[in-house]
Short mmCIF file of C-alpha atoms in Angstrom, two decimals:
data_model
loop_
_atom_site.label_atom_id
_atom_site.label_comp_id
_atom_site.label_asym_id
_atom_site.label_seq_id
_atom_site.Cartn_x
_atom_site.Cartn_y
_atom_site.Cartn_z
CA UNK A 1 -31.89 15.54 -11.39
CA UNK A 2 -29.33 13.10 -11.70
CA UNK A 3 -26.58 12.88 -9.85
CA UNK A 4 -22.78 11.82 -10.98
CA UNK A 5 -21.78 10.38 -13.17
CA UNK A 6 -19.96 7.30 -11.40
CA UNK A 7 -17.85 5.31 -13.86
CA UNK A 8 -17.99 2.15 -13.48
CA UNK A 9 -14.34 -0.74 -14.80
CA UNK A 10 -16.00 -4.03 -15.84
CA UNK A 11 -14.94 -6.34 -18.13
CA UNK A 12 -13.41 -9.57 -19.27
CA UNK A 13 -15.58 -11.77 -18.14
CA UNK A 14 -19.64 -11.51 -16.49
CA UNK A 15 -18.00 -12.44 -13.52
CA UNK A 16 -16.52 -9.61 -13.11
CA UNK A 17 -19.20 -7.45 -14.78
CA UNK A 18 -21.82 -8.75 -12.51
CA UNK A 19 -20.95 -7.16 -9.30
CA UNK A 20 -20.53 -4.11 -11.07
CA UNK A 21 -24.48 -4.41 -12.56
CA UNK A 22 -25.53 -4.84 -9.01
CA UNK A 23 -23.92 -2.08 -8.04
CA UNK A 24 -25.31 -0.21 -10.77
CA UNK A 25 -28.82 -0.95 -9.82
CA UNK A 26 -28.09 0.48 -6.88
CA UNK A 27 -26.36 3.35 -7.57
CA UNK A 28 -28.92 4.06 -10.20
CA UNK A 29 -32.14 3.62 -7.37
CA UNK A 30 -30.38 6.23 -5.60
CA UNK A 31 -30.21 9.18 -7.95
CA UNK A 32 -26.68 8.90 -9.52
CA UNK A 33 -26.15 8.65 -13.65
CA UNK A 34 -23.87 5.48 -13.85
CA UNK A 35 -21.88 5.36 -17.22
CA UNK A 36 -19.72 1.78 -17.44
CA UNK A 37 -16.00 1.74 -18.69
CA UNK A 38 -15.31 -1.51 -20.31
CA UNK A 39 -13.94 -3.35 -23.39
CA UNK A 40 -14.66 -4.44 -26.64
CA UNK A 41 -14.86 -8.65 -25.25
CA UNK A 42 -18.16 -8.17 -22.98
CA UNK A 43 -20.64 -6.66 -25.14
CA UNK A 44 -22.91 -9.71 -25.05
CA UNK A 45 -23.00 -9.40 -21.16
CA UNK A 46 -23.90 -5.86 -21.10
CA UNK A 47 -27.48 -5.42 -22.56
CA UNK A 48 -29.65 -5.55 -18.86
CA UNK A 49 -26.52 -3.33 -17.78
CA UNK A 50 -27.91 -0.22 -16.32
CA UNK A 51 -25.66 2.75 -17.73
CA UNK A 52 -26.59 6.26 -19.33
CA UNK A 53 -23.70 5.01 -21.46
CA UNK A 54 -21.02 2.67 -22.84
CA UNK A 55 -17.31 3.44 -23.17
CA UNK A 56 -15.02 1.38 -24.78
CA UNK A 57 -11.76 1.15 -24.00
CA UNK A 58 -8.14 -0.58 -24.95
CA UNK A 59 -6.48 -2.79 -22.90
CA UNK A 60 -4.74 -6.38 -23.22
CA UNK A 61 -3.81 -9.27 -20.46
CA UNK A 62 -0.58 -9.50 -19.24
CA UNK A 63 0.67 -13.13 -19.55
CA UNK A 64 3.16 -13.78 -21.85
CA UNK A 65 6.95 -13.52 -20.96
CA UNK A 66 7.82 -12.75 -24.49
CA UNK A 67 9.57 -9.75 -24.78
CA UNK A 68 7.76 -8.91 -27.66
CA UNK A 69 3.86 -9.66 -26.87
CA UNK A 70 4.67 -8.04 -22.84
CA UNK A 71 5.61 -5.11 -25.53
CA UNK A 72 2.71 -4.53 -27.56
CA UNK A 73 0.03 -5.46 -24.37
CA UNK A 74 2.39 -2.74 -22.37
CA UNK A 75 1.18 -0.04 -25.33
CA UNK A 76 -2.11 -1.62 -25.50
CA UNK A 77 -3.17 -0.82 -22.03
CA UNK A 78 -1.25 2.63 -22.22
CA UNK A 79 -3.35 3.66 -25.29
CA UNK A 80 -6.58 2.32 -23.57
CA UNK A 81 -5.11 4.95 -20.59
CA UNK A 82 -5.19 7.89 -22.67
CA UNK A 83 -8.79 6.68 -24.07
CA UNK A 84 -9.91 6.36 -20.62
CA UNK A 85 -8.47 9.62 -19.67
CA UNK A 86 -10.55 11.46 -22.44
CA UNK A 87 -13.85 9.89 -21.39
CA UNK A 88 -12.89 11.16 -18.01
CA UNK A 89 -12.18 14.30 -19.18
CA UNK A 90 -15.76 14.48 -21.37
CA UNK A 91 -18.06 13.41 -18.40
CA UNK A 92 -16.73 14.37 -15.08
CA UNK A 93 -17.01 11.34 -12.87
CA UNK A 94 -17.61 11.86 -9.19
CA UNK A 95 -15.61 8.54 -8.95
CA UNK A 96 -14.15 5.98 -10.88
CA UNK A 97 -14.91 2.02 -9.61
CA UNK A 98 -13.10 -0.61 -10.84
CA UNK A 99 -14.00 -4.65 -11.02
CA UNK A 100 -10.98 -6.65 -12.06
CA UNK A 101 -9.75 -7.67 -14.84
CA UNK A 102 -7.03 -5.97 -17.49
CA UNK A 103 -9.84 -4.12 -19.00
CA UNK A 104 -10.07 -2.31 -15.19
CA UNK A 105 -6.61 -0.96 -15.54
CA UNK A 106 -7.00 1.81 -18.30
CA UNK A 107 -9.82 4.06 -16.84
CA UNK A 108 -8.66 2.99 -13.10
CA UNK A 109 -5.42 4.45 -13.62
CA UNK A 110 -6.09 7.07 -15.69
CA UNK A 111 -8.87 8.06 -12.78
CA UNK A 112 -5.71 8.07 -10.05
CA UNK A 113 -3.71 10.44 -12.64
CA UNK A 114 -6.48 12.82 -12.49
CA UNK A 115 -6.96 12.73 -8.65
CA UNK A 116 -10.29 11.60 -9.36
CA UNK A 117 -12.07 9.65 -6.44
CA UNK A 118 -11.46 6.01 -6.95
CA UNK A 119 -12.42 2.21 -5.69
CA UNK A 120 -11.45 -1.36 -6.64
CA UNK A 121 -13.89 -4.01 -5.91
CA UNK A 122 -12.01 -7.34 -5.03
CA UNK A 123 -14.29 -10.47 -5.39
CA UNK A 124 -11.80 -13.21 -4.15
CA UNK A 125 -9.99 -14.09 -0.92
CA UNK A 126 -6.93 -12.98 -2.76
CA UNK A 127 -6.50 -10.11 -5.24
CA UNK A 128 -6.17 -10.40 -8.88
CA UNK A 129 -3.17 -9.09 -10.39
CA UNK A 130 -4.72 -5.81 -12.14
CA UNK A 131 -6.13 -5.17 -8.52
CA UNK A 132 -2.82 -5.63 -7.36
CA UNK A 133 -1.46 -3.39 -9.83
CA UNK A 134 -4.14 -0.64 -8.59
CA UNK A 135 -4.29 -0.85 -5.33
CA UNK A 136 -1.12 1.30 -4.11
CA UNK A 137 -3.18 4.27 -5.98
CA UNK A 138 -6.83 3.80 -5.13
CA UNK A 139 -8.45 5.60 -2.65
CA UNK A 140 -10.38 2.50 -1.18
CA UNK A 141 -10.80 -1.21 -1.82
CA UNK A 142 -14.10 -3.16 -1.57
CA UNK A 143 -13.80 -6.93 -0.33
CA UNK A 144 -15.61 -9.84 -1.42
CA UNK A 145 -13.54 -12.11 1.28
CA UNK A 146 -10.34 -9.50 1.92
CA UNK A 147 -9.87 -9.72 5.63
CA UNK A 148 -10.45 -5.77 7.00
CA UNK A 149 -7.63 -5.02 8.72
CA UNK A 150 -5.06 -7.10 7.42
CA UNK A 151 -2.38 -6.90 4.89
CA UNK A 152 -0.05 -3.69 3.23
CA UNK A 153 -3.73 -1.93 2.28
CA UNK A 154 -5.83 -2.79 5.72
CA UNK A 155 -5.72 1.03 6.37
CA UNK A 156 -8.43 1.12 3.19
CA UNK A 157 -9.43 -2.15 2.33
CA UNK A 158 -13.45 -2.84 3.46
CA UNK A 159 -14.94 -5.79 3.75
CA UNK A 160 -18.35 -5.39 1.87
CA UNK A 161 -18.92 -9.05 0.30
CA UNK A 162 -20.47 -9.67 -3.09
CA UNK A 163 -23.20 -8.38 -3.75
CA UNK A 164 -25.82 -11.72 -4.97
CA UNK A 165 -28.62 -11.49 -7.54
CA UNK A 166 -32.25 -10.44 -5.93
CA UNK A 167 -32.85 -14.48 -6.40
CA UNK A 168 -30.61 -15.53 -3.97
CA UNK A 169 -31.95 -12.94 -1.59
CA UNK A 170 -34.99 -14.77 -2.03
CA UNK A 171 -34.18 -17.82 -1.34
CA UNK A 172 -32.51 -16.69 1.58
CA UNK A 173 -35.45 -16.85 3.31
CA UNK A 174 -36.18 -20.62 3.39
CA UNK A 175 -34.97 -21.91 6.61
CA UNK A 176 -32.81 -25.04 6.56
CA UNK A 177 -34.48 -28.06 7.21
CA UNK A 178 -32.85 -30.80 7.89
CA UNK A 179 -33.73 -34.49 6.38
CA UNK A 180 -33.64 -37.19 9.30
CA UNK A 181 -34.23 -40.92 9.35
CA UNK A 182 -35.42 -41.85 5.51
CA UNK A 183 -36.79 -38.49 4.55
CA UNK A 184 -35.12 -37.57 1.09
CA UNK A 185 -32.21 -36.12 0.88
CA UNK A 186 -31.45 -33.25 -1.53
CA UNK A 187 -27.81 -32.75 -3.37
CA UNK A 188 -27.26 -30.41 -5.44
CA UNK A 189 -23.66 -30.28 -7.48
CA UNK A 190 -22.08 -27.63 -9.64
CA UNK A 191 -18.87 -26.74 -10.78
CA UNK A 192 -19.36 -23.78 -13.37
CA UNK A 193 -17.78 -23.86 -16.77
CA UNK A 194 -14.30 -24.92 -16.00
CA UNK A 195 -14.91 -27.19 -13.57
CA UNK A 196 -17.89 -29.78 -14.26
CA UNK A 197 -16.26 -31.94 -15.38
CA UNK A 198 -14.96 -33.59 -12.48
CA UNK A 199 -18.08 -34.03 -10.75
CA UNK A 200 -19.75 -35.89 -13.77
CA UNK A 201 -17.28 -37.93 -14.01
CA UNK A 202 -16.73 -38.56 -9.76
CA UNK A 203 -20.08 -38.38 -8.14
CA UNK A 204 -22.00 -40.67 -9.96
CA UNK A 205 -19.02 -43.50 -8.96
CA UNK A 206 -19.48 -41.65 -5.25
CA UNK A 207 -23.36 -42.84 -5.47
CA UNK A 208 -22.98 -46.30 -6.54
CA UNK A 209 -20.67 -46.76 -3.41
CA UNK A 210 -23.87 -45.76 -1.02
CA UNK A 211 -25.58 -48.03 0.87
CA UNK A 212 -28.94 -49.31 -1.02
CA UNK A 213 -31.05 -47.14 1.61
CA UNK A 214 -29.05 -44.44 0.98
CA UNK A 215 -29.17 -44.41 -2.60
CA UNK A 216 -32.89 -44.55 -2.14
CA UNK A 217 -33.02 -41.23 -0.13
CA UNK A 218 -31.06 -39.44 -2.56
CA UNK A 219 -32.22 -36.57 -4.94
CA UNK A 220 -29.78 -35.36 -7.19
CA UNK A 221 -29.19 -31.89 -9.14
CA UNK A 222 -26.46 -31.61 -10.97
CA UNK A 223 -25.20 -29.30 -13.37
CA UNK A 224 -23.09 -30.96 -15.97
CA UNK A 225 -21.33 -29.93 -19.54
CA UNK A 226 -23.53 -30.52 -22.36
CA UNK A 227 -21.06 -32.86 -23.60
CA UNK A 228 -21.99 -34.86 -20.44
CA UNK A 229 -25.51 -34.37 -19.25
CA UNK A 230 -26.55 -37.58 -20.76
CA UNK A 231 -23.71 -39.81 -19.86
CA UNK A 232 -24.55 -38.51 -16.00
CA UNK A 233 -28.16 -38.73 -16.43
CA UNK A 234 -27.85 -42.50 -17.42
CA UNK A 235 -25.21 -43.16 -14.92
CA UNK A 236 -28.11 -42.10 -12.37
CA UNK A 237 -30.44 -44.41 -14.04
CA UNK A 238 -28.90 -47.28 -13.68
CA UNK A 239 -28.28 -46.37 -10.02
CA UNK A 240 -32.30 -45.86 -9.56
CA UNK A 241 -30.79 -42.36 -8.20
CA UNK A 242 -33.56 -39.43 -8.69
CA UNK A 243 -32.01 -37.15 -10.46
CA UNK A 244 -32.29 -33.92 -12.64
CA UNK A 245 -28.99 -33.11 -14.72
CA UNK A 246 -28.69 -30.10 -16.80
CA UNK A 247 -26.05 -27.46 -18.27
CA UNK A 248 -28.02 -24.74 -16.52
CA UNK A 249 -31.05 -24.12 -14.43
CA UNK A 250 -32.59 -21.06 -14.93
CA UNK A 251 -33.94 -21.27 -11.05
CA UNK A 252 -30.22 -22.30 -9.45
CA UNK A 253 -30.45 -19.99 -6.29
CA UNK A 254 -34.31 -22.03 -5.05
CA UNK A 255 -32.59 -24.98 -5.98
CA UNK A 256 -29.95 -24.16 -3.29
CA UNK A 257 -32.20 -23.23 -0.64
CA UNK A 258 -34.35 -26.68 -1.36
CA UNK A 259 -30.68 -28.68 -0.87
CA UNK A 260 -29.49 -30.30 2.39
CA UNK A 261 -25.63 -30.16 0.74
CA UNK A 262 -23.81 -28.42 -1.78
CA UNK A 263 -21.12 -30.13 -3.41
CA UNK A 264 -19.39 -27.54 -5.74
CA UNK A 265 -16.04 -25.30 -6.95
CA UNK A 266 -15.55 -22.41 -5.01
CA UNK A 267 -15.69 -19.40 -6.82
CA UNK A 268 -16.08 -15.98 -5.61
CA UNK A 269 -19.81 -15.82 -6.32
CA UNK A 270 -20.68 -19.75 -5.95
CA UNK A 271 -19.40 -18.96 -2.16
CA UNK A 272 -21.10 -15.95 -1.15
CA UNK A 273 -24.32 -17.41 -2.76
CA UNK A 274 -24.07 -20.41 -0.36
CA UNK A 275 -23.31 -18.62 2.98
CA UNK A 276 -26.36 -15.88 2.26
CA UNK A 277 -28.71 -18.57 1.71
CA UNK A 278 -27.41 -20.81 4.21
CA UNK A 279 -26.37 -24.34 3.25
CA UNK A 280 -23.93 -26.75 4.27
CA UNK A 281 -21.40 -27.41 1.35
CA UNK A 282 -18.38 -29.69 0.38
CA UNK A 283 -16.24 -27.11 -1.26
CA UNK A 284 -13.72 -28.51 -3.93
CA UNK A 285 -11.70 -25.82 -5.29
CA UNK A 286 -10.74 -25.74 -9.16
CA UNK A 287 -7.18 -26.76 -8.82
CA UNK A 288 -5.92 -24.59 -11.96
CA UNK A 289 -7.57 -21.65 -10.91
CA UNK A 290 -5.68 -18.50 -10.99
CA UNK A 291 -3.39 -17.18 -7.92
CA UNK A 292 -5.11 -20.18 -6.04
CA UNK A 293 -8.07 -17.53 -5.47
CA UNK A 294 -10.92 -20.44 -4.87
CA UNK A 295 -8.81 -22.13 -2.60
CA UNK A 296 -8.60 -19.34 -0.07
CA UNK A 297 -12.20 -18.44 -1.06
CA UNK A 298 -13.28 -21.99 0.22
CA UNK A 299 -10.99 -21.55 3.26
CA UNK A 300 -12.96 -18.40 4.70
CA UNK A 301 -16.36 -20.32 4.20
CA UNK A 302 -14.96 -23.29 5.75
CA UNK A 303 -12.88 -20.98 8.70
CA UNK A 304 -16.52 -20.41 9.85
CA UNK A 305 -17.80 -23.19 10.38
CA UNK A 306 -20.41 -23.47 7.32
CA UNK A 307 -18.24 -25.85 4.87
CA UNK A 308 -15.91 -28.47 4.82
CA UNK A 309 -12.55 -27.62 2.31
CA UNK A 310 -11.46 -31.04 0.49
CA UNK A 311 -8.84 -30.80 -2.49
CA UNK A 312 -9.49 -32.41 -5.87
CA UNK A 313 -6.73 -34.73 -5.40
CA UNK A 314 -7.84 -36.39 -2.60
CA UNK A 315 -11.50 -36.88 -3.84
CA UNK A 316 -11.50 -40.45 -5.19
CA UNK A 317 -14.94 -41.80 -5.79
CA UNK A 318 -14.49 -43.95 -2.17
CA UNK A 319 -13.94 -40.95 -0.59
CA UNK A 320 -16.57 -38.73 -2.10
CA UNK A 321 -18.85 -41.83 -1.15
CA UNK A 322 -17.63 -41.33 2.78
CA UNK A 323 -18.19 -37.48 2.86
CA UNK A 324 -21.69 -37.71 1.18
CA UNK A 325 -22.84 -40.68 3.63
CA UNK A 326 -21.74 -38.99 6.41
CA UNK A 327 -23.21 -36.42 6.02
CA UNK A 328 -26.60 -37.76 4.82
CA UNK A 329 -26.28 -39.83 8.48
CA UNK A 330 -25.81 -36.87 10.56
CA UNK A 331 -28.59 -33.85 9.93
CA UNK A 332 -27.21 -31.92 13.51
CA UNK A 333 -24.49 -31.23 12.00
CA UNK A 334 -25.66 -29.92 8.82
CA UNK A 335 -27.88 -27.95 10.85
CA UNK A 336 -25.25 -26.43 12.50
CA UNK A 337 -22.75 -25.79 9.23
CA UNK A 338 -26.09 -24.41 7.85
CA UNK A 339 -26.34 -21.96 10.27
CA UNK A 340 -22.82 -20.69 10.47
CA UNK A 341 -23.06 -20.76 6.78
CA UNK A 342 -25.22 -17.97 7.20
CA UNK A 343 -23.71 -16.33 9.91
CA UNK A 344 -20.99 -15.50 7.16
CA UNK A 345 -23.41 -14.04 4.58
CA UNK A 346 -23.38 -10.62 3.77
CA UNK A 347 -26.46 -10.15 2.27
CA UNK A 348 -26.08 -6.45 2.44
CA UNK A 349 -23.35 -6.04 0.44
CA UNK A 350 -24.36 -4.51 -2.56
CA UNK A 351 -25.82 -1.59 -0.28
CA UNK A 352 -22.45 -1.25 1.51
CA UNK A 353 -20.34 -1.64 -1.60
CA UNK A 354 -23.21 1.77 -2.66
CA UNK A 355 -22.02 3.07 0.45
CA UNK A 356 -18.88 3.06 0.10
CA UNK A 357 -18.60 4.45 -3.40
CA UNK A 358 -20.85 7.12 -2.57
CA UNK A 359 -18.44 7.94 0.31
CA UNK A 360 -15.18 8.10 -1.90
CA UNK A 361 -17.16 10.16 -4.28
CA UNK A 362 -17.75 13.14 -1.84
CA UNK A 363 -14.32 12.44 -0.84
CA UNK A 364 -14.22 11.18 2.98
CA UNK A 365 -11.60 8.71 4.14
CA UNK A 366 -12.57 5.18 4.92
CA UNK A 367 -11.84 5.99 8.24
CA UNK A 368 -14.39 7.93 8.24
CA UNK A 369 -16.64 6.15 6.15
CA UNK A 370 -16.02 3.30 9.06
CA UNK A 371 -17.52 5.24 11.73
CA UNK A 372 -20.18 6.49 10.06
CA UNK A 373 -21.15 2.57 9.22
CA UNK A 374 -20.48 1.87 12.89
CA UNK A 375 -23.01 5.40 13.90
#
């Protein structure tokens, strides 16, 4: 017999939705009926999304100053509340786990109202603003790169990670090898939706400023914009650069464990993905990104010892040229950032973020979920 339900927030965007289908996996292996909370925007991510059942409810993004639009988004969310608060009051959670995002902030809330058990899940080194919003009133918070033990909500904040897709697990397993004398040399570069441009339009300059022999060691993926694969592709051509450019690769995690250096954004998942498998990486966060959150994401990757942090506006195609030769001259130390890459991984996360929400739901502290972790 099942047990539960736990509800679980998730909307807005799959990056927020895919930490909670982790989570749900999990929950679900364990006995517990998950049912997920979320809005009308994300139904396109949700059909591998394992819930007993759907609920949607209101809300709206807070970003306007006008008077008018905070108005209606205001009574948007509050009649997304009182939505939430029925589904609550229909199927009984055990606890209520939220993911980020507006969409979070109806059935969240409505779960602290109702002294139900509840849990925010924060991906990034700093919290969103609806996490913000929530966090006074939850009963714990789950970290992706919070530091335990620091800041106004240290008493309850627990540093679980991100939980990664069973293909980066995988790939986990391939030791780093490094490439020495005129072995080839494998780079991979990404920068997700928002942020490829910049590399199409930056490394393939970088490469043509290599040394001949180095240019001849190099293999290159790169993800790129559609609009751009083949401008990149050719660029690599006429380089004699080996190189595979694409707007997605279905097998991105083995990529990453076959590359001696990462050159991407730093986004919540990009990051953890790269310190559980273990690889060296230039880190270039996206310089518009909300709250600054993939700066400080970068900085904790980089604060052990696995990347190197360098901002956008420094990265003129000499200086890309530097890093990436370096780098390609010196395999001890991308042994070593390798390593303490991985030292930082928290492969495990998606079992302690279970944990965890299993703990609020039969209501003990996380004080006491803490030294039960530690027994």
């Amino acid at each position: 017999m099942a047990k539960g339900p736990i509800l679980l927030a998730a909307g807005g965007t799959g990056g927020h939705l895919f930490p909670a289908e982790a989570l749900a996996h999990e929950l679900e292996a364990r006995g517990w009926s998950v049912h997920l909370v979320t809005d009308e925007r994300v139904g396109r991510f949700t059909g591998s999304f394992p819930a007993d059942a759907v609920h949607t409810v209101g809300s709206a993004t807070i970003g306007s100053k006008n008077p008018l639009a905070l108005a209606r988004a205001l009574w948007a969310i509050w009649r997304g509340v009182r939505q939430a608060s029925a589904v609550i009051a229909r199927t009984k959670p055990a606890a209520v786990v939220g993911f980020g995002g507006y969409p979070t902030l109806p059935p969240v809330y409505a779960a602290t109202r109702r002294k139900v058990p509840s849990l925010i899940h924060e991906q990034n080194a700093v919290m969103g603003r609806a996490n913000r919003a929530l966090a006074a009133r939850v009963d714990a918070i789950a970290g992706g790169f919070l530091p335990q033990g620091q800041g106004a909500f240290a008493g309850k904040t627990v540093t679980t990670g991100n939980p990664v897709r069973p293909a980066v697990i995988e790939a986990s397993a391939q030791p780093y090898l490094p490439a020495e004398g005129s072995a080839p040399f494998r780079l991979l570069v990404f920068g997700g939706s928002q942020g490829a441009q910049f590399f199409s339009d930056a490394v393939p300059a970088a490469i043509k400023l290599l040394s001949p022999a180095e240019r001849a060691r190099l293999v290159v993926t790169q993800q790129a914009r559609a609009d751009d694969a083949e401008r990149v592709k050719a660029a690599y051509g006429e380089l004699g650069v080996t190189a595979e450019v694409s707007p997605f690769f279905t097998d991105m995690a083995a990529r990453m464990a076959a590359s001696h250096l990462v050159l991407s954004r730093s986004g919540a998942s990009t990051v953890s993905e790269i310190a559980v498998v273990g690889r060296p990486a230039l880190l270039v966060p996206y310089p518009h990104a909300l709250d600054h959150d993939q700066a400080a994401n970068a900085a904790a990757l980089a604060a052990a010892g696995g990347a190197e942090v360098h901002p956008q506006s420094t990265l003129a195609p000499g200086r890309i040229a530097e890093l990436i030769g370096a780098l390609m001259n010196d395999p001890a130390r991308l042994a070593k950032m390798a390593a303490a890459a991985k030292s930082a991984g928290k492969p495990d996360a998606t079992r302690l973020l279970a944990d965890l929400a299993e703990a609020i739901a039969a209501r003990k502290s996380v004080e006491t979920f803490r030294k039960e972790e530690r027994a």
